[in-house]
XYZ file of C-alpha atoms in Angstrom:
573
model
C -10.859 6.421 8.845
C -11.266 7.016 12.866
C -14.893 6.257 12.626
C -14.367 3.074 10.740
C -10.937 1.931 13.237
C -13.371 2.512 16.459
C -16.502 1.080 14.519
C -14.697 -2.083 13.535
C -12.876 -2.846 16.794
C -15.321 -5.407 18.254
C -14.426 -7.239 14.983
C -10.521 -7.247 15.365
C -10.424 -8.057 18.490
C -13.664 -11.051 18.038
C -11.138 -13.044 15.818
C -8.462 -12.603 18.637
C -10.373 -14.923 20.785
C -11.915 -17.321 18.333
C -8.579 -18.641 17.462
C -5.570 -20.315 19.061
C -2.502 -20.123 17.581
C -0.434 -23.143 17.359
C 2.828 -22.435 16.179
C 4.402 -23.122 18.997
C 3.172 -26.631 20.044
C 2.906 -28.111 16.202
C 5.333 -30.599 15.320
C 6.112 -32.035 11.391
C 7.416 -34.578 9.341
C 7.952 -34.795 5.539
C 6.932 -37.907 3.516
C 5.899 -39.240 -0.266
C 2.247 -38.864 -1.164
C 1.665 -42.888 -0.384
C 1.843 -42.410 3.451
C -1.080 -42.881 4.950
C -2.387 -41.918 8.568
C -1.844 -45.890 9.791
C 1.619 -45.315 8.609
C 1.936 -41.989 10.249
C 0.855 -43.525 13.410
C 3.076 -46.042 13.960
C 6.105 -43.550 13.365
C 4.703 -40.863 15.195
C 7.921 -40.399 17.079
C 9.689 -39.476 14.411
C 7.622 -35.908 13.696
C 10.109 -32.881 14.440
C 9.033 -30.274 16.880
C 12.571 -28.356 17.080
C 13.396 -24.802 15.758
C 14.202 -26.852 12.352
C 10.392 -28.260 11.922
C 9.917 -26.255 8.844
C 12.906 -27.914 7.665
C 11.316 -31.208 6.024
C 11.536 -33.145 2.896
C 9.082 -34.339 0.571
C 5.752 -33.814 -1.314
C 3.491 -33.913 1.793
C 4.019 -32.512 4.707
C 2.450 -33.738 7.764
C 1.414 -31.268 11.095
C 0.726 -32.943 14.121
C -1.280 -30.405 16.652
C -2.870 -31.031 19.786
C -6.473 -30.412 20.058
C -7.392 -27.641 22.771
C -11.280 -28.454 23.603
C -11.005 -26.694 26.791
C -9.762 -23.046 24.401
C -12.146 -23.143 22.129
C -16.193 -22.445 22.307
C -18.531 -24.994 22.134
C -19.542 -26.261 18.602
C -17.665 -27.340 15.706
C -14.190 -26.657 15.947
C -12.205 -25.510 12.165
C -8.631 -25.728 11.518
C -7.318 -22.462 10.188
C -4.155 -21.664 7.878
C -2.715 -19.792 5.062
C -4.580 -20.686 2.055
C -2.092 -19.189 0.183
C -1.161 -21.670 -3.215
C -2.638 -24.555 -1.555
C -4.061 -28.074 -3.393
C -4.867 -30.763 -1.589
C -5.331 -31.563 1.851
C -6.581 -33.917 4.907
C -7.732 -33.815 8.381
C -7.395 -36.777 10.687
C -8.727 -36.645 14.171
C -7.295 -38.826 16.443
C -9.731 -39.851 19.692
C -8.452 -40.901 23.360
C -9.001 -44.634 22.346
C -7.148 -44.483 19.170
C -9.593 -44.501 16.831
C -9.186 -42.040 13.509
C -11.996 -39.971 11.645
C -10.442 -38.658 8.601
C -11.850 -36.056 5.784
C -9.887 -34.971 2.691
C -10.628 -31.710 1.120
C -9.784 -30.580 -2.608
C -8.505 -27.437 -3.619
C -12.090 -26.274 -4.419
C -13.590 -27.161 -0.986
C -10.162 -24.827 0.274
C -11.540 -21.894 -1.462
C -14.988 -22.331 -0.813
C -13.986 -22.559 3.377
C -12.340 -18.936 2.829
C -12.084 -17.223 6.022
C -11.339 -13.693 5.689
C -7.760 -12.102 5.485
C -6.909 -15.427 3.314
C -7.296 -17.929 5.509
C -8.993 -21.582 4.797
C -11.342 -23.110 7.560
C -11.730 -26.739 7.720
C -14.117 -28.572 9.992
C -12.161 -30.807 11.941
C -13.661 -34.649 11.737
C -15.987 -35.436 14.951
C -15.909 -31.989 16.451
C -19.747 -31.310 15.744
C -20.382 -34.192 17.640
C -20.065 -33.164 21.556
C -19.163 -36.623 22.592
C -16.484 -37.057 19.950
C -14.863 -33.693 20.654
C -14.305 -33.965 24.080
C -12.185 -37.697 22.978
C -10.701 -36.020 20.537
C -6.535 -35.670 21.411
C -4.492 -34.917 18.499
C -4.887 -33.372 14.588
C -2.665 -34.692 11.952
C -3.303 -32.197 9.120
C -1.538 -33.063 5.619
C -0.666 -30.679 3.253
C 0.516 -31.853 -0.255
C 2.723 -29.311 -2.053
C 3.195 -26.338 0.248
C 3.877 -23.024 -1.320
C 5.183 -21.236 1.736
C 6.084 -21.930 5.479
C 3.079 -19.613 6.319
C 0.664 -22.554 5.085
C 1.966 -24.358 8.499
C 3.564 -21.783 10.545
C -0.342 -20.039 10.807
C -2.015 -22.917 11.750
C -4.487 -22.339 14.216
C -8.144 -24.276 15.877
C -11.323 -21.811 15.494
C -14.820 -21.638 16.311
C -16.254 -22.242 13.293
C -19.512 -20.805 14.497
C -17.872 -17.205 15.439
C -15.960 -17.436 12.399
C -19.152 -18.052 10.027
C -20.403 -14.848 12.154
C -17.554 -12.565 11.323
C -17.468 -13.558 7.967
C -19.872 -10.941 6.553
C -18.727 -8.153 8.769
C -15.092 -8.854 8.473
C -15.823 -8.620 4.209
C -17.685 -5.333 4.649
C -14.962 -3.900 6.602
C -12.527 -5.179 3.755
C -15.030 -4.040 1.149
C -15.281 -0.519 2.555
C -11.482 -0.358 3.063
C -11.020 -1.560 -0.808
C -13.977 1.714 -1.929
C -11.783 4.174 0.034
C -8.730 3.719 -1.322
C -10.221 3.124 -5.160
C -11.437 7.071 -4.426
C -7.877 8.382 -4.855
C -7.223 6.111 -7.826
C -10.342 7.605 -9.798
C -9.705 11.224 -9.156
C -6.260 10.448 -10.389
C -7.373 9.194 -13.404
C -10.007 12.017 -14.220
C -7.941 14.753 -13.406
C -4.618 13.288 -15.224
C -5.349 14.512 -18.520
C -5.481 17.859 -17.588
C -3.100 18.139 -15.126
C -0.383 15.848 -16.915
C 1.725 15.338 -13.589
C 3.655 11.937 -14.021
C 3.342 11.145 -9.543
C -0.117 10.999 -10.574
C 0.112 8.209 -12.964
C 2.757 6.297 -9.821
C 0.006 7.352 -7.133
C -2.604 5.407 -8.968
C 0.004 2.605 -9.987
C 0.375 2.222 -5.776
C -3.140 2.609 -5.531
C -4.262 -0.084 -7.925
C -1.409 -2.478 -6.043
C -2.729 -1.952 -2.856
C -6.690 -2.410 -3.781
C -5.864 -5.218 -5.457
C -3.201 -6.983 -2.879
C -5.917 -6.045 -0.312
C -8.500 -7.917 -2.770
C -7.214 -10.733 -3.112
C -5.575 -11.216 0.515
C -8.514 -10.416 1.775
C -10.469 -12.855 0.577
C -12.891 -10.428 -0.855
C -11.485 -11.872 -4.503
C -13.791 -15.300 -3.537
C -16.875 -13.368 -3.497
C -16.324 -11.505 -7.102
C -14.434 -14.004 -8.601
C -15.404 -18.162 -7.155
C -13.438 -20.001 -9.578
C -9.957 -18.247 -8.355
C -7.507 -20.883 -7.908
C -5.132 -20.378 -4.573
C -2.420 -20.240 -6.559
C -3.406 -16.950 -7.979
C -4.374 -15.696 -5.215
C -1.255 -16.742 -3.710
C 0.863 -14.747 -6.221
C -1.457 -12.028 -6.835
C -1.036 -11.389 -3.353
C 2.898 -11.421 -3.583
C 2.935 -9.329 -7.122
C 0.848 -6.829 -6.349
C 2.139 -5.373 -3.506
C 5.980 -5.435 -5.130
C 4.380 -3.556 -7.851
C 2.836 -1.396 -5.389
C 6.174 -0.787 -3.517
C 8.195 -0.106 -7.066
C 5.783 2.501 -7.664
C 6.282 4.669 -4.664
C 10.052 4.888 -5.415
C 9.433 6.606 -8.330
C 6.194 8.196 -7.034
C 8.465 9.617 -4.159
C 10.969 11.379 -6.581
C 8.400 12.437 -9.049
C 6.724 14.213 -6.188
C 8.732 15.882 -4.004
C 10.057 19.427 -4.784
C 12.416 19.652 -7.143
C 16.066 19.596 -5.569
C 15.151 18.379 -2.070
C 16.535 15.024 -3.114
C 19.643 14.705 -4.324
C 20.611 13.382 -7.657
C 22.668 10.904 -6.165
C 20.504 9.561 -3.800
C 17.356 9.153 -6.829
C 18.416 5.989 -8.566
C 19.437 4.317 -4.975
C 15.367 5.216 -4.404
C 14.975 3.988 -8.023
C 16.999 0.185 -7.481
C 16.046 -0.640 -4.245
C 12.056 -0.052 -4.321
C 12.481 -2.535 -7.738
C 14.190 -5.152 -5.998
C 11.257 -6.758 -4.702
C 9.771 -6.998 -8.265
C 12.874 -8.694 -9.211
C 13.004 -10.930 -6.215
C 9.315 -11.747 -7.106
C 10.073 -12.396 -10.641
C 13.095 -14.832 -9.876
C 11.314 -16.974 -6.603
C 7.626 -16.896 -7.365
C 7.398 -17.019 -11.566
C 3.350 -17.606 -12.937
C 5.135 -21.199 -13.926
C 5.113 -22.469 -10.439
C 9.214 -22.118 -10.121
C 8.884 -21.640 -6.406
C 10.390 -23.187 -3.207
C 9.014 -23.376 0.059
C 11.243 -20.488 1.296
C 10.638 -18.512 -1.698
C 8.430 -16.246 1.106
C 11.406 -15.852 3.111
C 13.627 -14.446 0.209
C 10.503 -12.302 -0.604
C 10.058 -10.426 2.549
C 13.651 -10.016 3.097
C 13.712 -7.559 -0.486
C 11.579 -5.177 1.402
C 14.241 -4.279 3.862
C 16.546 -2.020 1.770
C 14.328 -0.330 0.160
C 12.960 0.497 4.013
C 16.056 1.411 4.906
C 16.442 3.816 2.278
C 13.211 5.474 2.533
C 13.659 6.330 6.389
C 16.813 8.169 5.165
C 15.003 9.503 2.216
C 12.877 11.624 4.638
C 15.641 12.818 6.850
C 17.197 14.119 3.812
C 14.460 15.629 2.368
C 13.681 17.050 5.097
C 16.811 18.911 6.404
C 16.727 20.417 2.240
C 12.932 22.297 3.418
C 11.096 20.174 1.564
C 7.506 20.495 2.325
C 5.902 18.079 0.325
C 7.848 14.918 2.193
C 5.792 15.102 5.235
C 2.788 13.493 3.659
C 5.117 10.770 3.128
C 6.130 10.744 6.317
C 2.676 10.726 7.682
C 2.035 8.139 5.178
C 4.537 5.846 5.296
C 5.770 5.689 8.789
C 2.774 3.895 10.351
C 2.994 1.538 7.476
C 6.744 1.160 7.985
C 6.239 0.075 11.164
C 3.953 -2.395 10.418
C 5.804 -3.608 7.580
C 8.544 -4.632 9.655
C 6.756 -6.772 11.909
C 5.051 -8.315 8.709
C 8.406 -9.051 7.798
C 9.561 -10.134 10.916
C 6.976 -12.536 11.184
C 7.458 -13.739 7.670
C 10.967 -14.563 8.145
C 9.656 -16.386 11.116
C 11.569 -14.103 13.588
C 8.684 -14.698 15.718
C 4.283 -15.383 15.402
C 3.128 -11.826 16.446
C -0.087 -10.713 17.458
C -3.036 -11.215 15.384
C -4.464 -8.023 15.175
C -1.666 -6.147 13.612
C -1.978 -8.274 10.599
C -5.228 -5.927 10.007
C -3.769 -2.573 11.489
C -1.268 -3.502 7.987
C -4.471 -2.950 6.147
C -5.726 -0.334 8.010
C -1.981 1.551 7.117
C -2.380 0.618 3.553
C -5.882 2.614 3.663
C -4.251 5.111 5.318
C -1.088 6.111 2.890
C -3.477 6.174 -0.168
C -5.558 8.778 1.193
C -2.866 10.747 3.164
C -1.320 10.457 -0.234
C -4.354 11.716 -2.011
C -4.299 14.332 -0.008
C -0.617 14.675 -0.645
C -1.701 15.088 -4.427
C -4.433 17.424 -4.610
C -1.991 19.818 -2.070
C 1.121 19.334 -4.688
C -0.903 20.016 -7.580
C -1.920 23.215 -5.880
C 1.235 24.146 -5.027
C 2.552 23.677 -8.536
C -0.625 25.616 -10.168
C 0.209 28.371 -7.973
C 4.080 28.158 -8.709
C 2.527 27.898 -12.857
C 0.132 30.814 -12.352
C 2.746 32.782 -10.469
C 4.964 32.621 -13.122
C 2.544 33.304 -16.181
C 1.693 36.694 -14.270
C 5.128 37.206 -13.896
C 5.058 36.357 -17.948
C 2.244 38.838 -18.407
C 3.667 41.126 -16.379
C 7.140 41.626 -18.126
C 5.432 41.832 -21.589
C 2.983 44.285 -20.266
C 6.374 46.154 -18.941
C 7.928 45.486 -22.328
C 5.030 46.821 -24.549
C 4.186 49.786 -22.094
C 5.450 53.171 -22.159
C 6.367 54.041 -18.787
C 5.511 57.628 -18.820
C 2.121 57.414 -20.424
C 1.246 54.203 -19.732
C -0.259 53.405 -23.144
C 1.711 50.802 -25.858
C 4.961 51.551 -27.083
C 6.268 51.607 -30.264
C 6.917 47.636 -29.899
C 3.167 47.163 -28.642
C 2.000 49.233 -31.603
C 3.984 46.951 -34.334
C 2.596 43.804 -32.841
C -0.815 44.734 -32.823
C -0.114 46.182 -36.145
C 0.952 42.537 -37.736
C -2.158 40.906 -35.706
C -4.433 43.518 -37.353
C -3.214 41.772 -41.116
C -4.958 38.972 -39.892
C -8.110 40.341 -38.358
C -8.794 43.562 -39.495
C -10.049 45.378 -36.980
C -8.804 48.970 -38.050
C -8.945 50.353 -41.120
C -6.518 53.278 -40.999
C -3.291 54.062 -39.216
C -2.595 58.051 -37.651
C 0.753 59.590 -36.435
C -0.203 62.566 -34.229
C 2.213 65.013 -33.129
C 2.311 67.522 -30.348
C 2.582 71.076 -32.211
C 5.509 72.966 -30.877
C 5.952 70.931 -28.105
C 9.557 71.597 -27.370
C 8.303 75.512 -26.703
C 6.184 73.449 -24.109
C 9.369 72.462 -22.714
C 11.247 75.233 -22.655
C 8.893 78.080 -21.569
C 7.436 75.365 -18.432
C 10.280 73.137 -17.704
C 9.954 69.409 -18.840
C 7.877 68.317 -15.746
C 5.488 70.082 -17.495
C 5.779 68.646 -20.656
C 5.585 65.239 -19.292
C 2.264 66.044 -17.729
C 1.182 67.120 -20.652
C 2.029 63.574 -22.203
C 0.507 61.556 -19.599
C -2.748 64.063 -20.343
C -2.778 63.253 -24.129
C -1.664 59.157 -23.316
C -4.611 59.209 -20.895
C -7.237 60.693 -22.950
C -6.429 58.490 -25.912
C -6.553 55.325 -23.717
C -10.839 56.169 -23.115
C -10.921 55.808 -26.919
C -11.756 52.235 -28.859
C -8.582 53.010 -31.158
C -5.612 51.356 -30.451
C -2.799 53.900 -29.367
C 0.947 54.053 -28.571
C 3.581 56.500 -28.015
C 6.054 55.871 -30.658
C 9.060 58.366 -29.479
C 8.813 61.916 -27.955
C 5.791 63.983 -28.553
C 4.712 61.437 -31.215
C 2.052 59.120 -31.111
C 0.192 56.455 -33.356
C -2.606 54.977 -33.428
C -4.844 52.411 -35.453
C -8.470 53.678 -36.272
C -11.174 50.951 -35.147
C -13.561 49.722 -38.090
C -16.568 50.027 -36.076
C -18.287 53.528 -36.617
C -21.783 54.720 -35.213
C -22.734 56.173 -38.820
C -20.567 57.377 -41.775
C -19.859 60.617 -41.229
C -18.007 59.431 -37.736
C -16.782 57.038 -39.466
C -14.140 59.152 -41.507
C -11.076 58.942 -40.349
C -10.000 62.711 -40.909
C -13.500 63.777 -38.716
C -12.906 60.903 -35.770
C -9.065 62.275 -35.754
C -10.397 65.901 -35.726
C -12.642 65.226 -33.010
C -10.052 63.662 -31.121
C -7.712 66.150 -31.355
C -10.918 69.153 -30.164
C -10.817 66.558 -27.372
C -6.924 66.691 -26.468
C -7.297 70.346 -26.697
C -9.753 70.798 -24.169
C -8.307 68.269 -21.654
C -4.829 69.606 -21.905
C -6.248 73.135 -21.663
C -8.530 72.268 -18.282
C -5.884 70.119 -16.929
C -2.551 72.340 -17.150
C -4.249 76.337 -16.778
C -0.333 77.467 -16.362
C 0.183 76.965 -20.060
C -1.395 80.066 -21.464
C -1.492 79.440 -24.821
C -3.781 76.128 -26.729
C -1.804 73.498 -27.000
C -2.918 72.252 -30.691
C -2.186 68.688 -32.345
C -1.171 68.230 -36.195
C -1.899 64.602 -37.135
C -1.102 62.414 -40.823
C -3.962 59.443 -41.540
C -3.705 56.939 -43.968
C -5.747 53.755 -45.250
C -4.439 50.205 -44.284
C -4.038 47.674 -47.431
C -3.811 44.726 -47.477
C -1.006 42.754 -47.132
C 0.910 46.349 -46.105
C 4.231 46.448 -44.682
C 3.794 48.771 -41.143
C 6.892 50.597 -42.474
C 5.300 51.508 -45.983
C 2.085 52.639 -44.139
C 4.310 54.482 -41.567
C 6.016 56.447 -44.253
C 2.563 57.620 -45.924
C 0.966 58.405 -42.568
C 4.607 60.125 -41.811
C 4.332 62.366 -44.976
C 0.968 63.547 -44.667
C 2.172 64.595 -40.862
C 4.403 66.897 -41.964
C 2.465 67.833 -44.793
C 0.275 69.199 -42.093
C 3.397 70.900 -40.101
C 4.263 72.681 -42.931
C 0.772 73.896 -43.923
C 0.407 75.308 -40.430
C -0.050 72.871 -37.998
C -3.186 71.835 -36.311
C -5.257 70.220 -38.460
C -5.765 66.598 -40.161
C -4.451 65.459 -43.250
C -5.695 62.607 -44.469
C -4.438 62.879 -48.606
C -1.255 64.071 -50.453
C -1.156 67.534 -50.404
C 1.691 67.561 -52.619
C -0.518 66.103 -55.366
C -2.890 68.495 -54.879
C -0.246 71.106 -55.569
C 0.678 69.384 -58.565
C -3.082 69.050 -60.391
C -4.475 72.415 -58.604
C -1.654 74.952 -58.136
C -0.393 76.331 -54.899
C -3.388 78.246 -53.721
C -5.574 75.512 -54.487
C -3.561 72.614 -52.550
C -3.269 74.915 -49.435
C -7.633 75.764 -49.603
């Protein structure tokens, strides 16, 4: 942006002395269509050059401007204006000895003169001609129809050479400005549908606004589009940028933290950045319901919703709100020159020429401030998102952990149980119990005993079974389907193999327990469609079958059916 402000300043400040303004010396007077310039010359005393010349009457208005030769460099001299919904018009030049060269211009030769930052420039009659010009004393320029005051009040004489010089630059400049701010608008667009944050969907409402106002104001809308009439340009220009403005209020609530602007203060945001839309809508309708002051009424709507913003930011502010200095970055410079646009468009007073492009320059500058803005939020809130799914994670890992072993508990082990109908991923289900573990306890102390615990939770966490401490010295576990060959893949010889395992680690790990500390474990199939508690109770049988057949060892049938078919002696083999 820097680099294109210092690049570009030969060019703002070029048009500064090709023109002279002429809003102070101009003088008009209202009449029918049927006056000619004869008539106008024999009443010339009657033209109005008071505070109340914009006040006039009638279909065609008629400026009367004195020609500056001595201002303006040599060549043919243009008269310059607001092109802004205009039709028809004429330009008479009147010479020393009273003698009148006239040429009318149609709405079509208006657009075609396009000068940029919407301004016409017509030749004025005689000027090529370096004899005429210098006899040239007075312009009478008639305008049939004016939309707004601004299609007299910015009347100026040019160099039409300079200006056919800047022309090209001046569009580039335009053109580049238009590119930059379109940037914003597309990342916005390709990043919505993930994201799904509704200030992105106002940003790019703004954005589009203020490409297009600068478009079309610009001139810029000549060169891609020739047939555009003034009158849509004219309202265009006026539509866009209340669209523009509408959509910041909202963007402005949508982005900024959540509770640094009050709820009270929201819909005050909300009503006044839509008044200009409404003021739009009643005073300058697509059915040509306008008035000549219709511009006055129009910049006027902007004020409140000004007014409301500055306070916006205090408030926001003094509530630690972070995100609100992007708009304050944004929108102060543009503020500013807002309110001189206004000023001057209430005809407060004429200005200086160049702000009218630092406006544009300000416009370029919120979008990408803005953009920036964006992409910073959206970080912000995918941090604040991820923060909180750890947070998520992190409380279900709490809830499904037990905290002295720090394997699943018995809550972990029923949900992985129910996700295993589905999937299938183990085939059996275990309960393994800690053989006289409360001797553990007593003859050690329970410290201890919890180390032993966290041994046997550790050492059944390095295993690809799913395991979980389901209360005390019990613990459960869910045998994985995938087996290097079939004899590992047996349940009761995996279990057994586990359980040589726990025996050594326990024994290496804890040398002040003198005596083995052995395991006695219960294994049953899975079936399908299984309740966990039916499965439970089988697995939960066959562990105490193995308690009460002497502990330490695997049982992976119904010993009591054994018992029953084989007798005693045989069930017990």
């Amino acid at each position: 942006m820097a680099f294109i402000i210092f690049g570009f300043t030969p060019l703002l400040s070029n048009p500064v002395h090709a023109a002279v303004p002429l809003s102070d010396e101009l003088c008009t007077y209202g009449t029918s269509k049927n006056i000619s310039i004869n008539d106008i010359l024999k009443i010339k005393n009657k033209f109005d050059c008071s505070d109340r010349k914009y006040a006039f009457t009638g279909s065609r208005v008629w400026v009367k401007i004195p020609f500056r030769d001595q201002d303006i460099a040599k060549g043919t001299v243009e008269v310059q204006g607001d092109n802004n919904g205009l039709t028809s018009m004429a330009i008479h030049s009147v010479l020393d000895d009273g003698s009148v060269k006239s040429v009318s211009y149609s709405e079509r030769a208006i657009v075609d003169s396009w000068r940029p930052k919407g301004h016409y420039g017509l030749p004025v009659p005689g000027s090529e001609v370096p004899g005429i010009r210098k006899k040239i004393k007075n312009i009478y320029i008639v305008i049939d129809n004016p939309k707004i005051i601004s299609s007299i009040s910015l009347i100026q004489l040019a160099s039409k050479r300079i200006w056919d010089n800047l022309k090209l630059p001046l569009s580039a400049m335009f053109g580049l400005l238009c590119g930059m701010a379109i940037m914003p608008f597309i990342y916005n667009v390709f990043f919505y549908g993930a994201l799904r944050h509704s200030f992105m969907l106002w940003h790019s409402l703004m954005i589009a606004g203020t490409v297009v106002y600068t478009f079309s104001s610009s001139g810029l809308i000549f060169i891609a589009f020739p047939d555009t009439n003034l009158t849509i340009k004219f309202l265009l220009n006026y539509w866009t940028l209340a669209i523009a403005v509408a959509a910041s209020g909202f963007f402005l609530v949508r982005f900024v933290e959540r509770g640094k602007i009050a709820d009270w203060l929201q819909p005050i945001i909300f009503v006044s950045a839509m008044i200009p839309v409404f003021v739009t809508a009643i005073f300058l309708r697509f059915d040509e319901g306008y008035e000549l002051y219709a511009r006055d009424y129009y910049h006027a709507s902007f004020l409140p919703y000004i007014a409301v913003i500055a306070y916006t930011m205090v408030h926001a502010v003094r509530r630690g709100s972070k995100a609100i200095w992007f708009q304050i970055a944004a929108w102060t410079p543009i503020s500013l020159f807002a309110l001189d646009r206004i000023a001057r468009g209430l005809n407060l007073y004429v200005g200086f020429p160049e702000l009218d492009y630092g406006l544009y320059f300000a416009l370029v500058l919120e979008t990408i401030i803005l953009a920036f803005g964006v992409a910073n939020r959206i970080l912000q809130l995918r941090l604040r998102h991820e923060n909180t799914m750890r947070k998520q994670v992190e409380l279900t890992i709490l809830a499904e952990t037990d905290g002295l072993t720090a394997i699943g508990n018995r809550r972990a082990f029923e949900k992985a149980f129910q996700i295993n109908l589905n999937d299938r991923s183990y085939g059996h289900l275990a309960i393994l119990d800690i053989d006289y573990f409360k001797r553990v306890n007593d003859l050690y102390g329970h410290e201890v005993g919890d180390d032993v615990l966290r041994i046997v939770g550790k050492e059944l966490a390095k295993s690809r079974h799913f395991s979980a401490r389901i209360g005390g010295e019990e613990f459960a576990l869910l045998l994985s389907n995938n087996s290097d060959d079939n004899r590992k893949g047996n349940p009761a010889a995996q279990l057994t193999a586990i359980c040589e395992n726990l025996i050594k680690a326990v024994h290496q790990q804890m040398p002040t327990i003198k005596q083995p500390v052995t395991f006695s474990v219960g294994v049953t199939a899975i079936p399908k469609r299984a309740s966990l508690r039916a499965v439970m109770a089988i697995a939960d049988k066959r562990l105490y079958s193995a308690k009460n057949n002497g502990r330490n060892q695997v049982v992976s049938f119904d010993l009591s059916d054994m018992r029953a078919k084989f007798g005693s002696d045989s069930a017990a083999a």
